[in-house]
């Protein structure tokens, strides 16, 4: 049997290291959020810090790779909700699925609101999701199902509340998140609407600040 060329062995080893780094980072981010140090990721992946930085020069580049699929999934959630002929059902489905994604993976919601100036594709998908949610809001209100004083900027408030529940509830986080989402959606119904205080001056970036996560 002919020997495997040395260059091929090196390429295979490099691919293995890269895949292992991404796998470990995904696991750690899901449990601990984005504030996991790069050195800890390297240690858990069984590679040197120099190897990690050779594959991913910045934490931003690693986060972008780890959450690429989730960003695509988030856009798909909103697109599916927009395709639903029932605007209220689509709105509820989007809220429930986004909250579930947040409960399953603590790092994703932080990654979603983090500023990634060099990650053009990620920024584009995030903007698509935000615009789609605004359209979901408009349609549900036009159908008379969503309370008129709900604004798209209430989404950060919802996600911050969900983040708090997830952080405090440990292994029960998915169940606690579903319960919270159900309570909130009930309150969002137009027929349940009573007067609300003015919207809070919050943005998606406030979620990032509240968790204290670092992406660099």
PDB file of C-alpha atoms in Angstrom:
ATOM      1  CA  UNK A   1       0.000   0.000   0.000  1.00  0.00           C
ATOM      2  CA  UNK A   2       1.501   3.353  -0.998  1.00  0.00           C
ATOM      3  CA  UNK A   3       2.361   5.719   1.821  1.00  0.00           C
ATOM      4  CA  UNK A   4       0.105   8.719   2.349  1.00  0.00           C
ATOM      5  CA  UNK A   5       1.984  11.837   1.253  1.00  0.00           C
ATOM      6  CA  UNK A   6       3.199  13.956   4.148  1.00  0.00           C
ATOM      7  CA  UNK A   7       1.376  17.042   2.841  1.00  0.00           C
ATOM      8  CA  UNK A   8      -1.915  15.110   2.779  1.00  0.00           C
ATOM      9  CA  UNK A   9      -1.343  13.998   6.369  1.00  0.00           C
ATOM     10  CA  UNK A  10      -0.732  17.590   7.421  1.00  0.00           C
ATOM     11  CA  UNK A  11      -3.886  18.772   5.672  1.00  0.00           C
ATOM     12  CA  UNK A  12      -5.925  16.045   7.352  1.00  0.00           C
ATOM     13  CA  UNK A  13      -4.443  16.934  10.735  1.00  0.00           C
ATOM     14  CA  UNK A  14      -5.208  20.614  10.189  1.00  0.00           C
ATOM     15  CA  UNK A  15      -8.810  19.819   9.268  1.00  0.00           C
ATOM     16  CA  UNK A  16      -9.160  17.641  12.348  1.00  0.00           C
ATOM     17  CA  UNK A  17      -7.841  20.408  14.604  1.00  0.00           C
ATOM     18  CA  UNK A  18     -10.142  22.970  13.021  1.00  0.00           C
ATOM     19  CA  UNK A  19     -13.207  20.746  13.323  1.00  0.00           C
ATOM     20  CA  UNK A  20     -12.329  19.909  16.916  1.00  0.00           C
ATOM     21  CA  UNK A  21     -11.937  23.593  17.830  1.00  0.00           C
ATOM     22  CA  UNK A  22     -15.321  24.463  16.320  1.00  0.00           C
ATOM     23  CA  UNK A  23     -17.002  21.500  18.031  1.00  0.00           C
ATOM     24  CA  UNK A  24     -15.597  22.383  21.450  1.00  0.00           C
ATOM     25  CA  UNK A  25     -16.300  26.097  21.058  1.00  0.00           C
ATOM     26  CA  UNK A  26     -19.923  25.322  20.128  1.00  0.00           C
ATOM     27  CA  UNK A  27     -20.331  23.198  23.267  1.00  0.00           C
ATOM     28  CA  UNK A  28     -18.726  25.776  25.576  1.00  0.00           C
ATOM     29  CA  UNK A  29     -20.572  28.747  24.078  1.00  0.00           C
ATOM     30  CA  UNK A  30     -23.882  26.910  24.424  1.00  0.00           C
ATOM     31  CA  UNK A  31     -23.359  26.340  28.147  1.00  0.00           C
ATOM     32  CA  UNK A  32     -21.325  29.370  29.244  1.00  0.00           C
ATOM     33  CA  UNK A  33     -21.991  32.053  26.645  1.00  0.00           C
ATOM     34  CA  UNK A  34     -19.409  33.893  24.581  1.00  0.00           C
ATOM     35  CA  UNK A  35     -17.190  34.960  27.458  1.00  0.00           C
ATOM     36  CA  UNK A  36     -15.282  31.665  27.363  1.00  0.00           C
ATOM     37  CA  UNK A  37     -11.566  32.545  26.972  1.00  0.00           C
ATOM     38  CA  UNK A  38      -9.846  31.428  23.793  1.00  0.00           C
ATOM     39  CA  UNK A  39      -7.216  29.667  25.931  1.00  0.00           C
ATOM     40  CA  UNK A  40      -9.941  27.574  27.583  1.00  0.00           C
ATOM     41  CA  UNK A  41     -11.301  26.579  24.180  1.00  0.00           C
ATOM     42  CA  UNK A  42      -7.834  25.522  23.052  1.00  0.00           C
ATOM     43  CA  UNK A  43      -7.301  23.507  26.233  1.00  0.00           C
ATOM     44  CA  UNK A  44     -10.622  21.665  25.921  1.00  0.00           C
ATOM     45  CA  UNK A  45      -9.974  21.011  22.225  1.00  0.00           C
ATOM     46  CA  UNK A  46      -6.555  19.534  23.017  1.00  0.00           C
ATOM     47  CA  UNK A  47      -4.654  21.987  20.832  1.00  0.00           C
ATOM     48  CA  UNK A  48      -2.188  24.747  21.536  1.00  0.00           C
ATOM     49  CA  UNK A  49      -3.303  28.358  21.699  1.00  0.00           C
ATOM     50  CA  UNK A  50      -1.049  29.102  18.709  1.00  0.00           C
ATOM     51  CA  UNK A  51      -2.857  26.431  16.697  1.00  0.00           C
ATOM     52  CA  UNK A  52      -6.235  27.907  17.609  1.00  0.00           C
ATOM     53  CA  UNK A  53      -5.199  31.420  16.553  1.00  0.00           C
ATOM     54  CA  UNK A  54      -3.688  30.061  13.355  1.00  0.00           C
ATOM     55  CA  UNK A  55      -7.086  28.644  12.414  1.00  0.00           C
ATOM     56  CA  UNK A  56      -9.131  31.521  13.887  1.00  0.00           C
ATOM     57  CA  UNK A  57      -7.127  34.775  14.219  1.00  0.00           C
ATOM     58  CA  UNK A  58      -9.869  36.474  16.273  1.00  0.00           C
ATOM     59  CA  UNK A  59     -12.646  35.355  18.572  1.00  0.00           C
ATOM     60  CA  UNK A  60     -15.042  37.030  16.159  1.00  0.00           C
ATOM     61  CA  UNK A  61     -13.965  34.677  13.374  1.00  0.00           C
ATOM     62  CA  UNK A  62     -14.502  31.650  15.631  1.00  0.00           C
ATOM     63  CA  UNK A  63     -17.925  32.833  16.793  1.00  0.00           C
ATOM     64  CA  UNK A  64     -18.958  33.488  13.196  1.00  0.00           C
ATOM     65  CA  UNK A  65     -17.995  29.954  12.175  1.00  0.00           C
ATOM     66  CA  UNK A  66     -19.646  28.340  15.188  1.00  0.00           C
ATOM     67  CA  UNK A  67     -23.002  30.077  14.726  1.00  0.00           C
ATOM     68  CA  UNK A  68     -23.228  30.185  10.927  1.00  0.00           C
ATOM     69  CA  UNK A  69     -25.889  27.461  10.876  1.00  0.00           C
ATOM     70  CA  UNK A  70     -27.908  29.071  13.680  1.00  0.00           C
ATOM     71  CA  UNK A  71     -27.987  32.414  11.873  1.00  0.00           C
ATOM     72  CA  UNK A  72     -29.351  30.637   8.823  1.00  0.00           C
ATOM     73  CA  UNK A  73     -31.888  28.805  10.988  1.00  0.00           C
ATOM     74  CA  UNK A  74     -33.046  32.061  12.577  1.00  0.00           C
ATOM     75  CA  UNK A  75     -33.695  33.569   9.146  1.00  0.00           C
ATOM     76  CA  UNK A  76     -35.576  30.412   8.143  1.00  0.00           C
ATOM     77  CA  UNK A  77     -37.755  30.673  11.263  1.00  0.00           C
ATOM     78  CA  UNK A  78     -38.808  34.199  10.322  1.00  0.00           C
ATOM     79  CA  UNK A  79     -39.266  33.292   6.642  1.00  0.00           C
ATOM     80  CA  UNK A  80     -41.494  30.338   7.595  1.00  0.00           C
ATOM     81  CA  UNK A  81     -43.533  32.592   9.877  1.00  0.00           C
ATOM     82  CA  UNK A  82     -43.985  35.119   7.066  1.00  0.00           C
ATOM     83  CA  UNK A  83     -45.160  32.322   4.770  1.00  0.00           C
ATOM     84  CA  UNK A  84     -47.925  31.328   7.205  1.00  0.00           C
ATOM     85  CA  UNK A  85     -51.287  32.651   5.929  1.00  0.00           C
ATOM     86  CA  UNK A  86     -52.330  33.299   9.547  1.00  0.00           C
ATOM     87  CA  UNK A  87     -50.292  36.341  10.693  1.00  0.00           C
ATOM     88  CA  UNK A  88     -50.876  35.738  14.394  1.00  0.00           C
ATOM     89  CA  UNK A  89     -49.925  32.078  14.179  1.00  0.00           C
ATOM     90  CA  UNK A  90     -46.782  33.023  12.275  1.00  0.00           C
ATOM     91  CA  UNK A  91     -45.893  35.687  14.844  1.00  0.00           C
ATOM     92  CA  UNK A  92     -46.360  33.244  17.745  1.00  0.00           C
ATOM     93  CA  UNK A  93     -44.347  30.534  16.009  1.00  0.00           C
ATOM     94  CA  UNK A  94     -41.440  32.910  15.441  1.00  0.00           C
ATOM     95  CA  UNK A  95     -41.403  34.016  19.092  1.00  0.00           C
ATOM     96  CA  UNK A  96     -41.606  30.440  20.379  1.00  0.00           C
ATOM     97  CA  UNK A  97     -38.847  29.119  18.113  1.00  0.00           C
ATOM     98  CA  UNK A  98     -36.479  32.034  18.748  1.00  0.00           C
ATOM     99  CA  UNK A  99     -36.939  31.642  22.503  1.00  0.00           C
ATOM    100  CA  UNK A 100     -36.254  27.914  22.168  1.00  0.00           C
ATOM    101  CA  UNK A 101     -33.059  28.583  20.216  1.00  0.00           C
ATOM    102  CA  UNK A 102     -31.979  30.952  22.980  1.00  0.00           C
ATOM    103  CA  UNK A 103     -32.768  28.393  25.689  1.00  0.00           C
ATOM    104  CA  UNK A 104     -30.871  25.606  23.955  1.00  0.00           C
ATOM    105  CA  UNK A 105     -27.797  27.692  23.188  1.00  0.00           C
ATOM    106  CA  UNK A 106     -26.918  30.571  25.523  1.00  0.00           C
ATOM    107  CA  UNK A 107     -24.228  31.802  23.183  1.00  0.00           C
ATOM    108  CA  UNK A 108     -26.474  32.267  20.174  1.00  0.00           C
ATOM    109  CA  UNK A 109     -28.539  35.207  21.424  1.00  0.00           C
ATOM    110  CA  UNK A 110     -25.349  37.055  22.314  1.00  0.00           C
ATOM    111  CA  UNK A 111     -23.836  36.221  18.943  1.00  0.00           C
ATOM    112  CA  UNK A 112     -27.004  37.488  17.276  1.00  0.00           C
ATOM    113  CA  UNK A 113     -26.668  40.966  18.756  1.00  0.00           C
ATOM    114  CA  UNK A 114     -22.869  41.216  18.689  1.00  0.00           C
ATOM    115  CA  UNK A 115     -21.264  43.566  16.189  1.00  0.00           C
ATOM    116  CA  UNK A 116     -19.263  41.608  13.617  1.00  0.00           C
ATOM    117  CA  UNK A 117     -18.003  44.277  11.171  1.00  0.00           C
ATOM    118  CA  UNK A 118     -16.014  41.806   9.083  1.00  0.00           C
ATOM    119  CA  UNK A 119     -18.717  39.144   8.876  1.00  0.00           C
ATOM    120  CA  UNK A 120     -20.793  40.484   5.999  1.00  0.00           C
ATOM    121  CA  UNK A 121     -22.923  37.353   5.562  1.00  0.00           C
ATOM    122  CA  UNK A 122     -23.755  37.184   9.268  1.00  0.00           C
ATOM    123  CA  UNK A 123     -24.750  40.844   9.372  1.00  0.00           C
ATOM    124  CA  UNK A 124     -26.906  40.428   6.284  1.00  0.00           C
ATOM    125  CA  UNK A 125     -28.786  37.451   7.723  1.00  0.00           C
ATOM    126  CA  UNK A 126     -29.286  39.171  11.060  1.00  0.00           C
ATOM    127  CA  UNK A 127     -30.703  42.254   9.325  1.00  0.00           C
ATOM    128  CA  UNK A 128     -33.010  40.037   7.267  1.00  0.00           C
ATOM    129  CA  UNK A 129     -34.334  38.429  10.432  1.00  0.00           C
ATOM    130  CA  UNK A 130     -34.915  41.800  12.095  1.00  0.00           C
ATOM    131  CA  UNK A 131     -36.729  43.213   9.058  1.00  0.00           C
ATOM    132  CA  UNK A 132     -38.792  40.045   8.792  1.00  0.00           C
ATOM    133  CA  UNK A 133     -39.846  40.263  12.428  1.00  0.00           C
ATOM    134  CA  UNK A 134     -40.924  43.872  11.917  1.00  0.00           C
ATOM    135  CA  UNK A 135     -43.095  42.716   9.010  1.00  0.00           C
ATOM    136  CA  UNK A 136     -44.546  39.911  11.145  1.00  0.00           C
ATOM    137  CA  UNK A 137     -45.469  42.526  13.742  1.00  0.00           C
ATOM    138  CA  UNK A 138     -47.144  44.739  11.139  1.00  0.00           C
ATOM    139  CA  UNK A 139     -49.177  41.869   9.691  1.00  0.00           C
ATOM    140  CA  UNK A 140     -50.355  40.545  13.059  1.00  0.00           C
ATOM    141  CA  UNK A 141     -51.467  44.026  14.071  1.00  0.00           C
ATOM    142  CA  UNK A 142     -53.199  44.625  10.728  1.00  0.00           C
ATOM    143  CA  UNK A 143     -55.120  41.392  11.298  1.00  0.00           C
ATOM    144  CA  UNK A 144     -56.288  42.725  14.670  1.00  0.00           C
ATOM    145  CA  UNK A 145     -54.631  39.913  16.620  1.00  0.00           C
ATOM    146  CA  UNK A 146     -51.538  41.599  18.074  1.00  0.00           C
ATOM    147  CA  UNK A 147     -51.966  44.492  20.470  1.00  0.00           C
ATOM    148  CA  UNK A 148     -51.505  47.825  18.701  1.00  0.00           C
ATOM    149  CA  UNK A 149     -48.907  49.146  21.139  1.00  0.00           C
ATOM    150  CA  UNK A 150     -46.477  46.252  20.600  1.00  0.00           C
ATOM    151  CA  UNK A 151     -43.399  47.504  18.744  1.00  0.00           C
ATOM    152  CA  UNK A 152     -40.587  45.479  17.141  1.00  0.00           C
ATOM    153  CA  UNK A 153     -38.191  47.006  19.652  1.00  0.00           C
ATOM    154  CA  UNK A 154     -40.059  45.060  22.348  1.00  0.00           C
ATOM    155  CA  UNK A 155     -38.264  41.957  21.053  1.00  0.00           C
ATOM    156  CA  UNK A 156     -35.062  42.811  22.997  1.00  0.00           C
ATOM    157  CA  UNK A 157     -37.166  43.127  26.170  1.00  0.00           C
ATOM    158  CA  UNK A 158     -38.623  39.689  25.546  1.00  0.00           C
ATOM    159  CA  UNK A 159     -35.222  38.150  24.844  1.00  0.00           C
ATOM    160  CA  UNK A 160     -33.690  39.749  27.929  1.00  0.00           C
ATOM    161  CA  UNK A 161     -36.485  38.302  30.080  1.00  0.00           C
ATOM    162  CA  UNK A 162     -36.003  34.914  28.473  1.00  0.00           C
ATOM    163  CA  UNK A 163     -32.246  35.144  29.041  1.00  0.00           C
ATOM    164  CA  UNK A 164     -32.820  35.796  32.747  1.00  0.00           C
ATOM    165  CA  UNK A 165     -35.141  32.815  33.061  1.00  0.00           C
ATOM    166  CA  UNK A 166     -32.704  30.579  31.182  1.00  0.00           C
ATOM    167  CA  UNK A 167     -29.753  31.657  33.325  1.00  0.00           C
ATOM    168  CA  UNK A 168     -31.603  31.032  36.580  1.00  0.00           C
ATOM    169  CA  UNK A 169     -33.344  27.754  35.740  1.00  0.00           C
ATOM    170  CA  UNK A 170     -30.424  25.440  34.896  1.00  0.00           C
ATOM    171  CA  UNK A 171     -31.459  22.156  33.288  1.00  0.00           C
ATOM    172  CA  UNK A 172     -35.106  23.259  33.357  1.00  0.00           C
ATOM    173  CA  UNK A 173     -34.294  26.177  31.036  1.00  0.00           C
ATOM    174  CA  UNK A 174     -36.136  24.869  27.931  1.00  0.00           C
ATOM    175  CA  UNK A 175     -39.341  24.193  29.894  1.00  0.00           C
ATOM    176  CA  UNK A 176     -39.097  27.501  31.758  1.00  0.00           C
ATOM    177  CA  UNK A 177     -38.508  29.358  28.483  1.00  0.00           C
ATOM    178  CA  UNK A 178     -41.573  27.765  26.860  1.00  0.00           C
ATOM    179  CA  UNK A 179     -43.692  28.736  29.865  1.00  0.00           C
ATOM    180  CA  UNK A 180     -42.481  32.340  29.758  1.00  0.00           C
ATOM    181  CA  UNK A 181     -43.086  32.599  26.005  1.00  0.00           C
ATOM    182  CA  UNK A 182     -46.647  31.329  26.478  1.00  0.00           C
ATOM    183  CA  UNK A 183     -47.334  33.911  29.189  1.00  0.00           C
ATOM    184  CA  UNK A 184     -45.942  36.717  27.051  1.00  0.00           C
ATOM    185  CA  UNK A 185     -47.805  35.702  23.910  1.00  0.00           C
ATOM    186  CA  UNK A 186     -51.031  35.651  25.907  1.00  0.00           C
ATOM    187  CA  UNK A 187     -50.287  39.202  27.036  1.00  0.00           C
ATOM    188  CA  UNK A 188     -49.558  40.254  23.455  1.00  0.00           C
ATOM    189  CA  UNK A 189     -53.064  39.363  22.228  1.00  0.00           C
ATOM    190  CA  UNK A 190     -55.074  42.369  21.125  1.00  0.00           C
ATOM    191  CA  UNK A 191     -58.151  41.203  23.064  1.00  0.00           C
ATOM    192  CA  UNK A 192     -56.110  41.144  26.273  1.00  0.00           C
ATOM    193  CA  UNK A 193     -54.690  44.604  25.732  1.00  0.00           C
ATOM    194  CA  UNK A 194     -54.749  47.141  28.507  1.00  0.00           C
ATOM    195  CA  UNK A 195     -52.712  50.360  28.548  1.00  0.00           C
ATOM    196  CA  UNK A 196     -48.948  49.886  28.728  1.00  0.00           C
ATOM    197  CA  UNK A 197     -46.192  52.252  29.827  1.00  0.00           C
ATOM    198  CA  UNK A 198     -44.147  53.683  26.931  1.00  0.00           C
ATOM    199  CA  UNK A 199     -41.735  51.251  25.221  1.00  0.00           C
ATOM    200  CA  UNK A 200     -38.405  50.826  26.988  1.00  0.00           C
ATOM    201  CA  UNK A 201     -35.470  52.483  25.195  1.00  0.00           C
ATOM    202  CA  UNK A 202     -33.765  49.164  24.488  1.00  0.00           C
ATOM    203  CA  UNK A 203     -31.995  47.728  21.473  1.00  0.00           C
ATOM    204  CA  UNK A 204     -30.688  44.272  20.686  1.00  0.00           C
ATOM    205  CA  UNK A 205     -27.249  45.462  21.769  1.00  0.00           C
ATOM    206  CA  UNK A 206     -28.575  45.946  25.294  1.00  0.00           C
ATOM    207  CA  UNK A 207     -28.865  42.161  25.545  1.00  0.00           C
ATOM    208  CA  UNK A 208     -25.172  41.885  24.802  1.00  0.00           C
ATOM    209  CA  UNK A 209     -24.343  44.497  27.439  1.00  0.00           C
ATOM    210  CA  UNK A 210     -26.561  42.814  30.020  1.00  0.00           C
ATOM    211  CA  UNK A 211     -24.810  39.477  29.688  1.00  0.00           C
ATOM    212  CA  UNK A 212     -21.344  41.026  29.813  1.00  0.00           C
ATOM    213  CA  UNK A 213     -20.197  38.745  27.008  1.00  0.00           C
ATOM    214  CA  UNK A 214     -17.048  39.502  25.036  1.00  0.00           C
ATOM    215  CA  UNK A 215     -16.593  38.543  21.425  1.00  0.00           C
ATOM    216  CA  UNK A 216     -12.966  39.524  21.065  1.00  0.00           C
TER     217      UNK A 216
END
